[in-house]
Amino acid sequence: MSRQYNFSSGPAALPEAVLQQAQAELLEWNGARASVMEISHRGKEFIALAEEAERDLRELLAVPSNYKVLFLQGGATQHFAQIPLNFAQRGQRADYVLTGDWSEKAAKEAKPYVDVRIAASSAATHYDRIPPRAEWDLDPSAAYVHVTPNETIRGVEFHDIPDVGGVPLIGDVSSTILSRPLDVSKYGLLYAGAQKNIGPSGLVVVIVRDDLLERCPKDIPKILNYAEHAAQGSMLNTPNTWGWYLAGLVFKWVKAQGGVAAMAERNRAKAEWLYDYIDGSGYYKNPVERSARSWMNVPFTLPREELDAPFLKEAEKAGLLALKGHRTVGGMRASIYNAMPLEGVQALVDFMKDFARRNG
Ligand code: PMP
């Protein structure tokens, strides 16, 4: 067995206990005499599994009863376009707050379907902060306001949910969901690709307030219509049953860890351990303003670019995987989602100290 500490940004490490359970019941699930991947999504066994997963997620995030929880597909990227298609009328404006590469992409993909306004952006400072709320130029008649509460590439996270008045707030929580408590009631819609804190890629969780579903137009393809998915319990067509099953196991695991409040305590401790070391090292650097630093994705640079390759090679040898930064920004990035234990972060810091000492 050679599993190691995996700092991949996504698909990311899953809790080992979840993988072990999935392995143990891979061939035959729950007395079905078949794998969970091989049974009908409309059978009572799978429906029970699906309902239980939804119940657990609702409990973990205290999702109010006037919200639907959907288990969809298409990656978060599909929803960049699907959101304006469903919630904006032609010619209507929507406000986007740009805090990194993913919010930029969300705005770009929305453009064919809504008049995108950039209400605030930190592009001018290379996305090293969150523009202060007081400086946002919001349009009270906008269809919605879109934010990315955690930017996976540059490691920028909102630590408070901004108040945007009566306009529905939409959040791409792909890389922060389940890492800390989340006040769902502040949002009109939340969406998350699963492959960081929920399960395997190919599954997208959407949490949407009922009144927004009334906006979904009838003249778009059903498969892109959130109201249709909600009316069919996310079974308009064959869902990602394997992803749904694994997500259910992860929800149980998070509950067993003490829920999202307990996860938050651990995640804060992990992030502090790493940032404190980086800041005090005089060797490594993280460019993000302290108040906006992510608990989930920690990018850092070495003093000279030519040290990157040996750092990565030696880290791999030391059992610390996937620390290479995103290709668009370079440097390193440690993604420390829920499944990464504090010991993994401590092992990383120990390695970083040793590397700095040898390559000072
Ligand atoms: N939003 C964020 C914040 C992400 O981190 C990612 C993927 N890393 C995406 C959207 C795109 O997700 P997908 O690849 O599932 O479309």
Tab-separated table of C-alpha atoms and ligand atoms in Angstrom:
chain	number	residue	atom	x	y	z
A	1	MET	CA	0.000	0.000	0.000
A	2	SER	CA	1.628	3.250	-1.064
A	3	ARG	CA	-1.050	5.915	-0.639
A	4	GLN	CA	0.555	9.230	0.254
A	5	TYR	CA	-0.470	12.716	1.289
A	6	ASN	CA	-2.180	14.075	-1.807
A	7	PHE	CA	-2.398	17.856	-2.183
A	8	SER	CA	-4.230	17.739	-5.529
A	9	SER	CA	-6.626	20.616	-6.179
A	10	GLY	CA	-9.209	18.325	-7.728
A	11	PRO	CA	-10.003	15.600	-8.324
A	12	ALA	CA	-8.709	15.609	-4.788
A	13	ALA	CA	-8.034	13.169	-1.985
A	14	LEU	CA	-11.074	11.404	-0.553
A	15	PRO	CA	-11.248	10.163	3.042
A	16	GLU	CA	-9.544	6.800	3.219
A	17	ALA	CA	-12.396	5.316	5.250
A	18	VAL	CA	-14.794	6.205	2.435
A	19	LEU	CA	-12.614	4.549	-0.202
A	20	GLN	CA	-12.303	1.464	1.964
A	21	GLN	CA	-16.040	1.194	2.401
A	22	ALA	CA	-16.599	1.686	-1.324
A	23	GLN	CA	-14.022	-1.008	-2.023
A	24	ALA	CA	-15.593	-3.416	0.443
A	25	GLU	CA	-19.040	-3.087	-1.152
A	26	LEU	CA	-17.985	-2.556	-4.753
A	27	LEU	CA	-19.051	-5.946	-6.053
A	28	GLU	CA	-22.236	-6.240	-4.113
A	29	TRP	CA	-23.975	-3.312	-2.498
A	30	ASN	CA	-26.470	-3.535	0.334
A	31	GLY	CA	-27.716	-7.022	-0.498
A	32	ALA	CA	-28.587	-5.948	-4.069
A	33	ARG	CA	-26.578	-8.865	-5.519
A	34	ALA	CA	-25.023	-6.308	-7.840
A	35	SER	CA	-22.808	-3.251	-7.570
A	36	VAL	CA	-24.395	0.082	-6.698
A	37	MET	CA	-23.256	1.114	-10.200
A	38	GLU	CA	-25.260	-1.678	-11.786
A	39	ILE	CA	-28.721	-1.127	-10.386
A	40	SER	CA	-31.585	1.062	-11.570
A	41	HIS	CA	-31.644	4.614	-10.320
A	42	ARG	CA	-35.422	4.232	-10.117
A	43	GLY	CA	-35.358	1.129	-7.917
A	44	LYS	CA	-36.357	1.533	-4.293
A	45	GLU	CA	-32.858	0.702	-3.016
A	46	PHE	CA	-31.174	3.460	-4.978
A	47	ILE	CA	-33.967	5.937	-4.252
A	48	ALA	CA	-33.456	5.265	-0.541
A	49	LEU	CA	-29.719	5.893	-0.917
A	50	ALA	CA	-30.352	9.119	-2.859
A	51	GLU	CA	-32.826	10.402	-0.300
A	52	GLU	CA	-30.507	9.608	2.572
A	53	ALA	CA	-27.630	11.459	0.915
A	54	GLU	CA	-29.844	14.487	0.437
A	55	ARG	CA	-31.044	14.308	4.048
A	56	ASP	CA	-27.484	14.143	5.335
A	57	LEU	CA	-26.362	17.093	3.226
A	58	ARG	CA	-29.388	19.111	4.344
A	59	GLU	CA	-28.530	18.331	7.931
A	60	LEU	CA	-24.835	19.172	7.518
A	61	LEU	CA	-25.549	22.568	5.956
A	62	ALA	CA	-28.850	23.220	7.750
A	63	VAL	CA	-30.490	23.764	4.360
A	64	PRO	CA	-33.819	25.565	4.886
A	65	SER	CA	-36.961	23.769	3.669
A	66	ASN	CA	-37.634	26.302	0.908
A	67	TYR	CA	-34.533	25.160	-0.943
A	68	LYS	CA	-34.151	22.198	-3.299
A	69	VAL	CA	-30.987	20.108	-3.270
A	70	LEU	CA	-30.101	18.740	-6.707
A	71	PHE	CA	-27.538	16.129	-7.739
A	72	LEU	CA	-26.653	17.049	-11.307
A	73	GLN	CA	-23.878	16.671	-13.882
A	74	GLY	CA	-21.848	18.745	-16.319
A	75	GLY	CA	-19.173	19.960	-13.937
A	76	ALA	CA	-19.365	23.401	-12.390
A	77	THR	CA	-18.420	24.734	-15.821
A	78	GLN	CA	-21.731	23.762	-17.400
A	79	HIS	CA	-23.521	25.679	-14.659
A	80	PHE	CA	-21.578	28.844	-15.504
A	81	ALA	CA	-23.804	29.002	-18.605
A	82	GLN	CA	-26.847	27.248	-17.190
A	83	ILE	CA	-27.308	29.822	-14.416
A	84	PRO	CA	-27.905	32.850	-16.675
A	85	LEU	CA	-29.899	30.688	-19.074
A	86	ASN	CA	-32.327	29.884	-16.248
A	87	PHE	CA	-32.391	32.972	-14.087
A	88	ALA	CA	-31.977	35.971	-16.391
A	89	GLN	CA	-34.323	37.227	-19.035
A	90	ARG	CA	-32.833	38.158	-22.374
A	91	GLY	CA	-31.250	41.596	-22.129
A	92	GLN	CA	-31.279	41.596	-18.331
A	93	ARG	CA	-28.105	42.422	-16.424
A	94	ALA	CA	-26.284	40.250	-13.894
A	95	ASP	CA	-23.506	41.400	-11.575
A	96	TYR	CA	-20.275	39.415	-11.335
A	97	VAL	CA	-17.600	39.931	-8.700
A	98	LEU	CA	-14.213	38.867	-10.033
A	99	THR	CA	-11.803	37.497	-7.440
A	100	GLY	CA	-9.865	35.026	-9.567
A	101	ASP	CA	-9.737	32.758	-12.557
A	102	TRP	CA	-12.934	30.848	-11.814
A	103	SER	CA	-15.126	33.907	-11.386
A	104	GLU	CA	-13.620	35.243	-14.613
A	105	LYS	CA	-14.578	32.041	-16.374
A	106	ALA	CA	-18.074	32.112	-14.893
A	107	ALA	CA	-18.579	35.651	-16.217
A	108	LYS	CA	-17.221	34.764	-19.641
A	109	GLU	CA	-19.456	31.724	-20.034
A	110	ALA	CA	-22.500	33.738	-18.929
A	111	LYS	CA	-22.020	36.425	-21.584
A	112	PRO	CA	-24.094	34.859	-24.366
A	113	TYR	CA	-27.127	34.679	-22.053
A	114	VAL	CA	-27.060	37.789	-19.908
A	115	ASP	CA	-25.641	41.291	-19.939
A	116	VAL	CA	-22.652	40.689	-17.636
A	117	ARG	CA	-21.641	43.651	-15.463
A	118	ILE	CA	-18.413	43.463	-13.512
A	119	ALA	CA	-19.527	44.907	-10.169
A	120	ALA	CA	-16.066	44.600	-8.633
A	121	SER	CA	-12.738	43.046	-9.556
A	122	SER	CA	-9.314	42.569	-8.037
A	123	ALA	CA	-7.738	41.709	-11.420
A	124	ALA	CA	-5.574	44.843	-11.235
A	125	THR	CA	-3.729	43.396	-8.215
A	126	HIS	CA	-3.528	39.888	-9.715
A	127	TYR	CA	-6.423	38.639	-7.615
A	128	ASP	CA	-4.579	38.933	-4.339
A	129	ARG	CA	-7.612	40.200	-2.369
A	130	ILE	CA	-11.373	40.547	-2.256
A	131	PRO	CA	-12.544	43.988	-3.325
A	132	PRO	CA	-14.078	45.630	-0.225
A	133	ARG	CA	-17.858	45.367	-0.274
A	134	ALA	CA	-18.170	49.174	0.021
A	135	GLU	CA	-16.537	49.472	-3.403
A	136	TRP	CA	-18.861	47.098	-5.231
A	137	ASP	CA	-20.981	48.784	-7.837
A	138	LEU	CA	-24.146	46.688	-7.633
A	139	ASP	CA	-27.164	47.151	-9.868
A	140	PRO	CA	-30.378	46.775	-7.815
A	141	SER	CA	-32.231	45.607	-10.937
A	142	ALA	CA	-29.701	42.849	-11.749
A	143	ALA	CA	-31.025	39.308	-12.205
A	144	TYR	CA	-28.504	38.074	-9.628
A	145	VAL	CA	-25.064	38.692	-8.163
A	146	HIS	CA	-22.440	35.988	-8.759
A	147	VAL	CA	-19.488	35.362	-6.436
A	148	THR	CA	-16.875	32.624	-6.086
A	149	PRO	CA	-16.469	32.201	-2.313
A	150	ASN	CA	-13.229	30.276	-2.775
A	151	GLU	CA	-10.922	30.721	-5.744
A	152	THR	CA	-9.145	27.402	-6.111
A	153	ILE	CA	-6.231	28.597	-8.244
A	154	ARG	CA	-5.042	31.685	-6.378
A	155	GLY	CA	-6.285	30.679	-2.941
A	156	VAL	CA	-8.585	33.623	-2.220
A	157	GLU	CA	-11.563	33.038	0.068
A	158	PHE	CA	-14.455	35.117	1.370
A	159	HIS	CA	-14.564	34.742	5.137
A	160	ASP	CA	-17.888	36.590	5.318
A	161	ILE	CA	-20.867	36.430	3.027
A	162	PRO	CA	-21.434	39.845	1.470
A	163	ASP	CA	-24.830	41.486	1.860
A	164	VAL	CA	-26.183	42.270	-1.604
A	165	GLY	CA	-29.636	43.473	-0.633
A	166	GLY	CA	-32.658	41.964	-2.341
A	167	VAL	CA	-30.904	40.641	-5.452
A	168	PRO	CA	-30.336	36.860	-5.290
A	169	LEU	CA	-26.750	35.937	-4.491
A	170	ILE	CA	-25.291	32.992	-6.411
A	171	GLY	CA	-22.131	31.280	-5.192
A	172	ASP	CA	-19.743	28.817	-6.817
A	173	VAL	CA	-18.728	26.899	-3.706
A	174	SER	CA	-16.913	24.088	-5.555
A	175	SER	CA	-13.789	24.314	-3.417
A	176	THR	CA	-15.210	25.376	-0.051
A	177	ILE	CA	-18.483	23.482	0.445
A	178	LEU	CA	-18.481	21.373	3.631
A	179	SER	CA	-15.191	22.887	4.807
A	180	ARG	CA	-16.968	25.253	7.232
A	181	PRO	CA	-20.494	26.283	8.170
A	182	LEU	CA	-22.321	28.016	5.334
A	183	ASP	CA	-25.420	30.175	5.751
A	184	VAL	CA	-27.460	28.846	2.842
A	185	SER	CA	-30.255	31.348	3.519
A	186	LYS	CA	-27.990	34.195	2.379
A	187	TYR	CA	-27.913	32.712	-1.119
A	188	GLY	CA	-30.423	32.212	-3.897
A	189	LEU	CA	-28.338	29.409	-5.367
A	190	LEU	CA	-25.154	27.549	-4.501
A	191	TYR	CA	-23.385	25.136	-6.807
A	192	ALA	CA	-20.361	22.909	-6.387
A	193	GLY	CA	-18.454	20.480	-8.539
A	194	ALA	CA	-17.996	17.436	-6.323
A	195	GLN	CA	-14.347	16.634	-6.874
A	196	LYS	CA	-12.883	18.468	-3.887
A	197	ASN	CA	-14.923	18.024	-0.724
A	198	ILE	CA	-17.841	15.874	-1.873
A	199	GLY	CA	-16.770	12.958	-4.026
A	200	PRO	CA	-15.711	12.088	-7.569
A	201	SER	CA	-15.857	14.476	-10.524
A	202	GLY	CA	-18.900	14.326	-12.767
A	203	LEU	CA	-21.343	15.218	-10.002
A	204	VAL	CA	-22.509	18.752	-9.248
A	205	VAL	CA	-24.528	19.648	-6.164
A	206	VAL	CA	-26.925	22.574	-6.573
A	207	ILE	CA	-28.874	24.133	-3.699
A	208	VAL	CA	-31.531	26.501	-4.992
A	209	ARG	CA	-34.303	28.556	-3.420
A	210	ASP	CA	-37.798	27.693	-4.594
A	211	ASP	CA	-38.741	31.169	-5.801
A	212	LEU	CA	-35.800	31.235	-8.223
A	213	LEU	CA	-37.041	28.049	-9.871
A	214	GLU	CA	-40.148	29.935	-10.945
A	215	ARG	CA	-37.929	31.969	-13.272
A	216	CYS	CA	-36.707	28.993	-15.320
A	217	PRO	CA	-37.924	29.496	-18.895
A	218	LYS	CA	-39.978	26.794	-20.611
A	219	ASP	CA	-38.231	27.178	-23.962
A	220	ILE	CA	-34.813	25.852	-22.998
A	221	PRO	CA	-33.858	22.176	-23.231
A	222	LYS	CA	-35.242	20.268	-20.252
A	223	ILE	CA	-31.835	18.895	-19.420
A	224	LEU	CA	-30.618	22.456	-18.780
A	225	ASN	CA	-33.698	23.509	-16.812
A	226	TYR	CA	-33.248	23.523	-13.022
A	227	ALA	CA	-37.005	23.547	-12.393
A	228	GLU	CA	-37.379	20.349	-14.437
A	229	HIS	CA	-34.562	18.682	-12.511
A	230	ALA	CA	-36.129	19.766	-9.228
A	231	ALA	CA	-39.574	18.491	-10.262
A	232	GLN	CA	-38.043	15.097	-11.123
A	233	GLY	CA	-35.927	14.758	-7.978
A	234	SER	CA	-32.711	15.034	-10.057
A	235	MET	CA	-33.847	12.002	-12.041
A	236	LEU	CA	-34.924	13.635	-15.261
A	237	ASN	CA	-32.420	11.297	-16.859
A	238	THR	CA	-29.963	8.790	-15.452
A	239	PRO	CA	-28.019	10.557	-12.722
A	240	ASN	CA	-24.394	9.901	-11.808
A	241	THR	CA	-25.323	7.084	-9.457
A	242	TRP	CA	-21.754	6.233	-8.484
A	243	GLY	CA	-21.000	9.851	-7.663
A	244	TRP	CA	-24.217	10.173	-5.674
A	245	TYR	CA	-23.379	7.026	-3.706
A	246	LEU	CA	-19.850	8.231	-2.899
A	247	ALA	CA	-21.124	11.677	-1.953
A	248	GLY	CA	-23.482	9.937	0.468
A	249	LEU	CA	-20.547	8.122	2.066
A	250	VAL	CA	-18.591	11.387	2.343
A	251	PHE	CA	-21.570	13.116	4.001
A	252	LYS	CA	-21.697	10.306	6.594
A	253	TRP	CA	-17.961	10.687	7.120
A	254	VAL	CA	-18.246	14.456	7.660
A	255	LYS	CA	-21.067	13.831	10.151
A	256	ALA	CA	-18.903	11.304	11.986
A	257	GLN	CA	-16.100	13.907	12.186
A	258	GLY	CA	-18.474	16.207	14.049
A	259	GLY	CA	-20.028	18.034	11.098
A	260	VAL	CA	-18.960	21.188	9.324
A	261	ALA	CA	-18.197	23.150	12.513
A	262	ALA	CA	-15.650	20.503	13.501
A	263	MET	CA	-14.279	20.445	9.946
A	264	ALA	CA	-13.890	24.234	10.123
A	265	GLU	CA	-11.862	24.042	13.321
A	266	ARG	CA	-9.539	21.518	11.776
A	267	ASN	CA	-9.307	23.353	8.478
A	268	ARG	CA	-8.486	26.605	10.217
A	269	ALA	CA	-5.742	24.901	12.237
A	270	LYS	CA	-4.290	23.282	9.109
A	271	ALA	CA	-4.295	26.544	7.156
A	272	GLU	CA	-2.798	28.528	10.059
A	273	TRP	CA	-0.036	25.994	10.491
A	274	LEU	CA	0.974	26.369	6.853
A	275	TYR	CA	0.538	30.160	6.477
A	276	ASP	CA	2.355	30.834	9.755
A	277	TYR	CA	5.290	28.795	8.605
A	278	ILE	CA	5.341	30.418	5.123
A	279	ASP	CA	5.162	33.949	6.550
A	280	GLY	CA	7.883	33.319	9.111
A	281	SER	CA	10.172	31.377	6.798
A	282	GLY	CA	11.737	34.313	4.973
A	283	TYR	CA	11.999	31.821	2.100
A	284	TYR	CA	8.531	30.908	0.828
A	285	LYS	CA	5.892	33.501	-0.024
A	286	ASN	CA	2.108	33.585	-0.325
A	287	PRO	CA	0.883	36.653	-2.229
A	288	VAL	CA	-2.683	36.849	-0.878
A	289	GLU	CA	-3.825	39.536	1.550
A	290	ARG	CA	-4.142	37.930	4.975
A	291	SER	CA	-7.852	38.616	5.371
A	292	ALA	CA	-8.637	36.808	2.104
A	293	ARG	CA	-6.427	33.753	2.408
A	294	SER	CA	-8.079	30.456	1.600
A	295	TRP	CA	-8.372	27.651	4.098
A	296	MET	CA	-8.517	25.145	1.261
A	297	ASN	CA	-5.904	26.145	-1.337
A	298	VAL	CA	-2.551	27.574	-0.295
A	299	PRO	CA	-0.373	28.779	-3.173
A	300	PHE	CA	3.239	29.636	-2.438
A	301	THR	CA	6.426	30.470	-4.301
A	302	LEU	CA	10.063	29.641	-3.718
A	303	PRO	CA	12.772	32.328	-3.870
A	304	ARG	CA	13.879	31.311	-7.372
A	305	GLU	CA	11.911	29.598	-10.112
A	306	GLU	CA	14.708	27.115	-10.828
A	307	LEU	CA	14.069	25.610	-7.391
A	308	ASP	CA	10.529	24.578	-8.387
A	309	ALA	CA	11.496	21.383	-10.208
A	310	PRO	CA	13.787	20.003	-7.476
A	311	PHE	CA	11.210	20.984	-4.821
A	312	LEU	CA	8.487	19.002	-6.574
A	313	LYS	CA	10.724	16.026	-7.228
A	314	GLU	CA	11.929	15.798	-3.662
A	315	ALA	CA	8.440	16.383	-2.273
A	316	GLU	CA	7.149	13.433	-4.305
A	317	LYS	CA	9.962	11.302	-2.969
A	318	ALA	CA	8.999	12.354	0.542
A	319	GLY	CA	5.406	11.211	-0.103
A	320	LEU	CA	3.899	14.670	-0.696
A	321	LEU	CA	2.017	14.568	-3.990
A	322	ALA	CA	0.593	17.078	-6.465
A	323	LEU	CA	2.055	20.313	-5.090
A	324	LYS	CA	2.585	21.946	-8.486
A	325	GLY	CA	0.718	25.242	-8.818
A	326	HIS	CA	-1.846	25.809	-11.554
A	327	ARG	CA	-0.248	26.141	-14.987
A	328	THR	CA	-1.485	29.733	-15.337
A	329	VAL	CA	0.211	31.020	-12.169
A	330	GLY	CA	3.172	28.683	-11.586
A	331	GLY	CA	4.778	28.133	-8.198
A	332	MET	CA	3.294	25.649	-5.749
A	333	ARG	CA	-0.140	25.051	-4.335
A	334	ALA	CA	-1.149	22.845	-1.443
A	335	SER	CA	-4.832	21.973	-1.529
A	336	ILE	CA	-5.813	20.928	1.958
A	337	TYR	CA	-9.453	19.917	1.709
A	338	ASN	CA	-11.393	18.058	4.391
A	339	ALA	CA	-9.721	14.720	3.680
A	340	MET	CA	-6.218	16.090	4.371
A	341	PRO	CA	-5.312	15.456	8.025
A	342	LEU	CA	-3.284	17.927	10.091
A	343	GLU	CA	-0.446	15.360	10.029
A	344	GLY	CA	-0.265	15.782	6.239
A	345	VAL	CA	0.160	19.534	6.577
A	346	GLN	CA	2.749	19.035	9.326
A	347	ALA	CA	4.660	16.637	7.083
A	348	LEU	CA	4.575	19.257	4.317
A	349	VAL	CA	5.886	21.988	6.630
A	350	ASP	CA	8.657	19.698	7.899
A	351	PHE	CA	9.670	18.997	4.314
A	352	MET	CA	9.540	22.712	3.393
A	353	LYS	CA	11.777	23.578	6.360
A	354	ASP	CA	14.304	20.962	5.383
A	355	PHE	CA	14.267	22.010	1.718
A	356	ALA	CA	14.773	25.677	2.639
A	357	ARG	CA	17.681	24.784	4.916
A	358	ARG	CA	19.384	22.806	2.174
A	359	ASN	CA	18.685	25.326	-0.596
A	360	GLY	CA	18.969	28.658	1.193
B	1	PMP	N1	-15.245	26.550	-10.037
B	1	PMP	C1	-14.228	26.349	-9.185
B	1	PMP	C2	-14.110	27.226	-7.985
B	1	PMP	C3	-13.317	25.322	-9.430
B	1	PMP	O1	-12.303	25.115	-8.578
B	1	PMP	C4	-13.468	24.499	-10.567
B	1	PMP	C5	-12.539	23.344	-10.880
B	1	PMP	N2	-11.371	23.271	-10.255
B	1	PMP	C6	-14.527	24.765	-11.436
B	1	PMP	C7	-15.397	25.778	-11.135
B	1	PMP	C8	-14.751	23.950	-12.683
B	1	PMP	O2	-15.220	22.719	-12.323
B	1	PMP	P1	-15.468	21.540	-13.361
B	1	PMP	O3	-14.119	21.120	-13.840
B	1	PMP	O4	-16.168	20.540	-12.524
B	1	PMP	O5	-16.298	22.079	-14.464
